[in-house]
Amino acid sequence: MNYKKYSFRVRVCSILLIPILLGFIQQQDEDLAALRRLYQQSSDKWPKASIDSGIKFQELGPLPQVPLQTNDPSSRALINLGKMLFFDPRLSGSMQISCSSCHDPDMHWTDRRIRAIGHNHRQGARNTPSVAFSWANKRLFWDGRAGSLEEQTKGSLSNPKEMNTDLATLPQKMHKIDAYKTYFMAAFGTHSPDLDQLVHAIATFERSIKTSRTAFDKFMLGDRLALTDKQIHGLHLFRTKARCINCHSGPLFTDQEFHNIGFTLYGEQKEDMGLYNYSKRNEDVGKFKTPSLRNVTRTGPWLHNGMFQDLSGLINTYNNGMPHPKRKEHQKDDPLFPETSVHLKPLQLSVAERDAILAFLESISSLPYPVNRPIIPGLD
């Protein structure tokens, strides 16, 4: 081989490619600048979102204010009591587990485990969702079986895999703690609140939980430099080509609905029928509640069963259209065979586009809002 000729040709090719590469980079910069100009307008002037037929669309928006504030005099005593109870391990059967064991404020009110660990170190069937925005939820739990925070609290307290509490004897157990009586009186006007009052106090505290503003919130509130060009590109993809906004819409990035995204594991040992367990409607098999994507980069593992520990891997799976299991011969007439949502389909996102979406998800995540843990009455 004549290395001098080869080297000369490489140099010539490199010189010829430089203008092409520079032109490509310049075009990319111009495209991103154009996107920034579009998204620096009010959201009603943003590019049209890619929404499927039948979807109830709500535009993205800044973080809503928590409806229940701790400085509200009429609620302060109830919130303070609820906070103490939330962190008190004596509410559990073992007297070792509190609500905060799975919903830790330092972890955005999750436990960062694949699946929750509860009574006698037993592992639950599902990943722990955050209670940060529970005040906005129409249905609670992944399968929607609770219609209020009070109902959800009772469910977690009594679940043998969670707090394993005897609800019938819990009020009397708490009445015996003299140090609580002042707080019971301030919140309820009695030293002996019943079960409904105790769980209402916990639920009221949960309704007061605040979270920090994100870069996206600052952008929406007028700081047009709060998002990078890459994050704005991700925002655009989120609303258009990536189709995320079909389910993750509104200020909380959730449609509050239930969808089957292909992970029922039907017929397997870890099968989870989701909403069907509660509704008993065949069309609800494998459907789970759409979680809020706020703080999503800091609240993994992800999905109802925590099977994804890498957010990039989850994005790649969405890019591939998610699993769409096919019926086997013996399942042809099975009325309970789970059907993956028609809204999930291959996206053909490039690596750069997937990176941009991940960057945007970073922009709707923040550090945990600082919470001072309470002094628990009667505990040294």
mmCIF file of C-alpha atoms in Angstrom, residues 199-359:
data_model
loop_
_atom_site.group_PDB
_atom_site.id
_atom_site.type_symbol
_atom_site.label_atom_id
_atom_site.label_comp_id
_atom_site.label_asym_id
_atom_site.label_seq_id
_atom_site.Cartn_x
_atom_site.Cartn_y
_atom_site.Cartn_z
ATOM 1 C CA VAL A 199 -56.719 8.089 59.214
ATOM 2 C CA HIS A 200 -58.249 11.445 58.256
ATOM 3 C CA ALA A 201 -55.398 13.184 60.101
ATOM 4 C CA ILE A 202 -52.809 11.160 58.160
ATOM 5 C CA ALA A 203 -54.589 11.835 54.877
ATOM 6 C CA THR A 204 -54.796 15.538 55.677
ATOM 7 C CA PHE A 205 -51.046 15.680 56.223
ATOM 8 C CA GLU A 206 -50.502 13.937 52.876
ATOM 9 C CA ARG A 207 -52.686 16.567 51.204
ATOM 10 C CA SER A 208 -50.322 19.247 52.524
ATOM 11 C CA ILE A 209 -47.116 17.744 51.111
ATOM 12 C CA LYS A 210 -45.166 20.217 48.989
ATOM 13 C CA THR A 211 -42.593 19.597 46.257
ATOM 14 C CA SER A 212 -39.904 21.836 44.808
ATOM 15 C CA ARG A 213 -40.254 23.774 41.579
ATOM 16 C CA THR A 214 -38.380 22.328 38.627
ATOM 17 C CA ALA A 215 -36.533 23.940 35.732
ATOM 18 C CA PHE A 216 -39.646 23.325 33.621
ATOM 19 C CA ASP A 217 -41.800 25.206 36.158
ATOM 20 C CA LYS A 218 -39.405 28.145 36.092
ATOM 21 C CA PHE A 219 -39.530 28.100 32.287
ATOM 22 C CA MET A 220 -43.332 28.104 32.319
ATOM 23 C CA LEU A 221 -43.380 30.977 34.805
ATOM 24 C CA GLY A 222 -41.288 33.217 32.576
ATOM 25 C CA ASP A 223 -37.639 32.216 32.963
ATOM 26 C CA ARG A 224 -37.064 31.355 29.302
ATOM 27 C CA LEU A 225 -33.437 30.360 29.928
ATOM 28 C CA ALA A 226 -34.362 27.729 32.529
ATOM 29 C CA LEU A 227 -34.444 24.997 29.852
ATOM 30 C CA THR A 228 -31.541 24.091 27.596
ATOM 31 C CA ASP A 229 -32.011 23.714 23.841
ATOM 32 C CA LYS A 230 -31.799 19.947 24.317
ATOM 33 C CA GLN A 231 -34.545 20.007 26.943
ATOM 34 C CA ILE A 232 -36.797 22.119 24.717
ATOM 35 C CA HIS A 233 -36.192 19.610 21.928
ATOM 36 C CA GLY A 234 -37.207 16.875 24.394
ATOM 37 C CA LEU A 235 -40.332 18.826 25.346
ATOM 38 C CA HIS A 236 -41.284 19.074 21.683
ATOM 39 C CA LEU A 237 -40.732 15.345 21.130
ATOM 40 C CA PHE A 238 -42.679 14.562 24.316
ATOM 41 C CA ARG A 239 -45.682 16.401 22.865
ATOM 42 C CA THR A 240 -45.326 15.162 19.282
ATOM 43 C CA LYS A 241 -43.276 12.315 17.810
ATOM 44 C CA ALA A 242 -42.764 10.428 21.097
ATOM 45 C CA ARG A 243 -46.517 10.616 21.866
ATOM 46 C CA CYS A 244 -45.906 10.708 25.632
ATOM 47 C CA ILE A 245 -48.551 13.378 26.126
ATOM 48 C CA ASN A 246 -51.343 10.968 25.172
ATOM 49 C CA CYS A 247 -51.170 9.658 28.737
ATOM 50 C CA HIS A 248 -48.801 12.024 30.580
ATOM 51 C CA SER A 249 -50.604 15.331 30.212
ATOM 52 C CA GLY A 250 -51.551 18.321 32.326
ATOM 53 C CA PRO A 251 -49.495 20.073 35.021
ATOM 54 C CA LEU A 252 -48.937 16.772 36.880
ATOM 55 C CA PHE A 253 -48.026 14.816 33.726
ATOM 56 C CA THR A 254 -50.751 12.196 34.184
ATOM 57 C CA ASP A 255 -54.191 11.686 32.672
ATOM 58 C CA GLN A 256 -55.403 9.978 35.878
ATOM 59 C CA GLU A 257 -56.522 7.057 33.719
ATOM 60 C CA PHE A 258 -55.632 3.353 33.569
ATOM 61 C CA HIS A 259 -53.795 1.715 30.683
ATOM 62 C CA ASN A 260 -52.343 -1.684 29.803
ATOM 63 C CA ILE A 261 -48.734 -1.118 28.728
ATOM 64 C CA GLY A 262 -47.973 -4.790 28.142
ATOM 65 C CA PHE A 263 -46.591 -6.059 31.449
ATOM 66 C CA THR A 264 -49.461 -8.088 32.895
ATOM 67 C CA LEU A 265 -47.246 -11.215 32.779
ATOM 68 C CA TYR A 266 -50.446 -13.129 32.110
ATOM 69 C CA GLY A 267 -50.231 -16.794 33.010
ATOM 70 C CA GLU A 268 -46.843 -16.407 34.678
ATOM 71 C CA GLN A 269 -45.938 -16.684 38.347
ATOM 72 C CA LYS A 270 -45.812 -12.899 38.791
ATOM 73 C CA GLU A 271 -49.042 -12.220 36.887
ATOM 74 C CA ASP A 272 -50.757 -8.994 37.939
ATOM 75 C CA MET A 273 -54.223 -8.260 36.577
ATOM 76 C CA GLY A 274 -54.199 -4.637 37.738
ATOM 77 C CA LEU A 275 -57.489 -2.717 37.605
ATOM 78 C CA TYR A 276 -59.387 -5.926 36.840
ATOM 79 C CA ASN A 277 -58.790 -7.125 40.409
ATOM 80 C CA TYR A 278 -60.943 -4.226 41.569
ATOM 81 C CA SER A 279 -63.415 -3.684 38.713
ATOM 82 C CA LYS A 280 -63.881 -7.308 37.519
ATOM 83 C CA ARG A 281 -64.384 -5.990 33.980
ATOM 84 C CA ASN A 282 -62.615 -8.011 31.305
ATOM 85 C CA GLU A 283 -61.456 -4.889 29.456
ATOM 86 C CA ASP A 284 -59.554 -3.773 32.567
ATOM 87 C CA VAL A 285 -57.161 -6.723 32.684
ATOM 88 C CA GLY A 286 -53.594 -5.497 32.989
ATOM 89 C CA LYS A 287 -54.479 -1.828 33.299
ATOM 90 C CA PHE A 288 -52.588 0.293 35.821
ATOM 91 C CA LYS A 289 -52.866 3.921 36.825
ATOM 92 C CA THR A 290 -50.785 6.422 34.858
ATOM 93 C CA PRO A 291 -48.211 7.752 37.340
ATOM 94 C CA SER A 292 -47.203 11.388 37.464
ATOM 95 C CA LEU A 293 -43.874 11.942 35.710
ATOM 96 C CA ARG A 294 -42.890 14.746 38.041
ATOM 97 C CA ASN A 295 -39.543 13.872 39.663
ATOM 98 C CA VAL A 296 -39.469 10.762 37.464
ATOM 99 C CA THR A 297 -35.668 10.703 37.135
ATOM 100 C CA ARG A 298 -35.394 10.529 40.942
ATOM 101 C CA THR A 299 -38.138 8.035 41.806
ATOM 102 C CA GLY A 300 -37.076 4.792 40.148
ATOM 103 C CA PRO A 301 -37.317 1.857 39.801
ATOM 104 C CA TRP A 302 -40.201 2.296 37.389
ATOM 105 C CA LEU A 303 -43.532 0.619 36.480
ATOM 106 C CA HIS A 304 -46.017 -0.995 38.843
ATOM 107 C CA ASN A 305 -43.664 -3.906 39.496
ATOM 108 C CA GLY A 306 -40.425 -1.911 39.516
ATOM 109 C CA MET A 307 -38.991 -4.019 36.713
ATOM 110 C CA PHE A 308 -37.065 -1.153 35.111
ATOM 111 C CA GLN A 309 -34.104 0.151 37.092
ATOM 112 C CA ASP A 310 -32.699 2.126 34.156
ATOM 113 C CA LEU A 311 -34.797 4.961 32.775
ATOM 114 C CA SER A 312 -32.987 4.865 29.434
ATOM 115 C CA GLY A 313 -33.960 1.203 29.120
ATOM 116 C CA LEU A 314 -37.593 2.076 29.763
ATOM 117 C CA ILE A 315 -37.488 4.821 27.114
ATOM 118 C CA ASN A 316 -35.981 2.328 24.671
ATOM 119 C CA THR A 317 -38.817 -0.097 25.388
ATOM 120 C CA TYR A 318 -41.405 2.615 24.732
ATOM 121 C CA ASN A 319 -39.544 3.414 21.527
ATOM 122 C CA ASN A 320 -40.021 -0.208 20.469
ATOM 123 C CA GLY A 321 -43.772 0.045 21.105
ATOM 124 C CA MET A 322 -43.850 -1.898 24.405
ATOM 125 C CA PRO A 323 -44.813 -5.602 24.531
ATOM 126 C CA HIS A 324 -47.907 -6.687 22.609
ATOM 127 C CA PRO A 325 -48.339 -10.349 23.640
ATOM 128 C CA LYS A 326 -49.938 -12.624 21.062
ATOM 129 C CA ARG A 327 -52.578 -15.208 21.953
ATOM 130 C CA LYS A 328 -51.403 -18.798 22.013
ATOM 131 C CA GLU A 329 -53.606 -21.556 20.654
ATOM 132 C CA HIS A 330 -55.210 -22.280 24.023
ATOM 133 C CA GLN A 331 -55.886 -18.539 24.578
ATOM 134 C CA LYS A 332 -57.841 -17.831 21.377
ATOM 135 C CA ASP A 333 -61.178 -17.621 23.186
ATOM 136 C CA ASP A 334 -59.834 -16.438 26.546
ATOM 137 C CA PRO A 335 -61.917 -13.377 27.583
ATOM 138 C CA LEU A 336 -59.257 -12.332 30.101
ATOM 139 C CA PHE A 337 -56.326 -12.256 27.704
ATOM 140 C CA PRO A 338 -54.745 -8.802 28.221
ATOM 141 C CA GLU A 339 -54.648 -6.433 25.266
ATOM 142 C CA THR A 340 -51.893 -3.812 25.218
ATOM 143 C CA SER A 341 -53.113 -0.244 24.676
ATOM 144 C CA VAL A 342 -53.546 0.786 21.043
ATOM 145 C CA HIS A 343 -51.837 4.056 21.922
ATOM 146 C CA LEU A 344 -48.511 2.239 22.204
ATOM 147 C CA LYS A 345 -46.678 1.746 18.936
ATOM 148 C CA PRO A 346 -43.079 1.878 17.620
ATOM 149 C CA LEU A 347 -41.787 5.456 17.616
ATOM 150 C CA GLN A 348 -38.592 5.299 15.552
ATOM 151 C CA LEU A 349 -36.821 7.780 17.787
ATOM 152 C CA SER A 350 -33.134 8.239 17.139
ATOM 153 C CA VAL A 351 -30.571 7.930 19.924
ATOM 154 C CA ALA A 352 -30.251 11.725 19.970
ATOM 155 C CA GLU A 353 -34.031 12.117 20.263
ATOM 156 C CA ARG A 354 -34.201 9.630 23.135
ATOM 157 C CA ASP A 355 -31.423 11.540 24.881
ATOM 158 C CA ALA A 356 -33.384 14.771 24.407
ATOM 159 C CA ILE A 357 -36.472 13.222 26.006
ATOM 160 C CA LEU A 358 -34.382 12.050 28.955
ATOM 161 C CA ALA A 359 -33.003 15.580 29.277
#
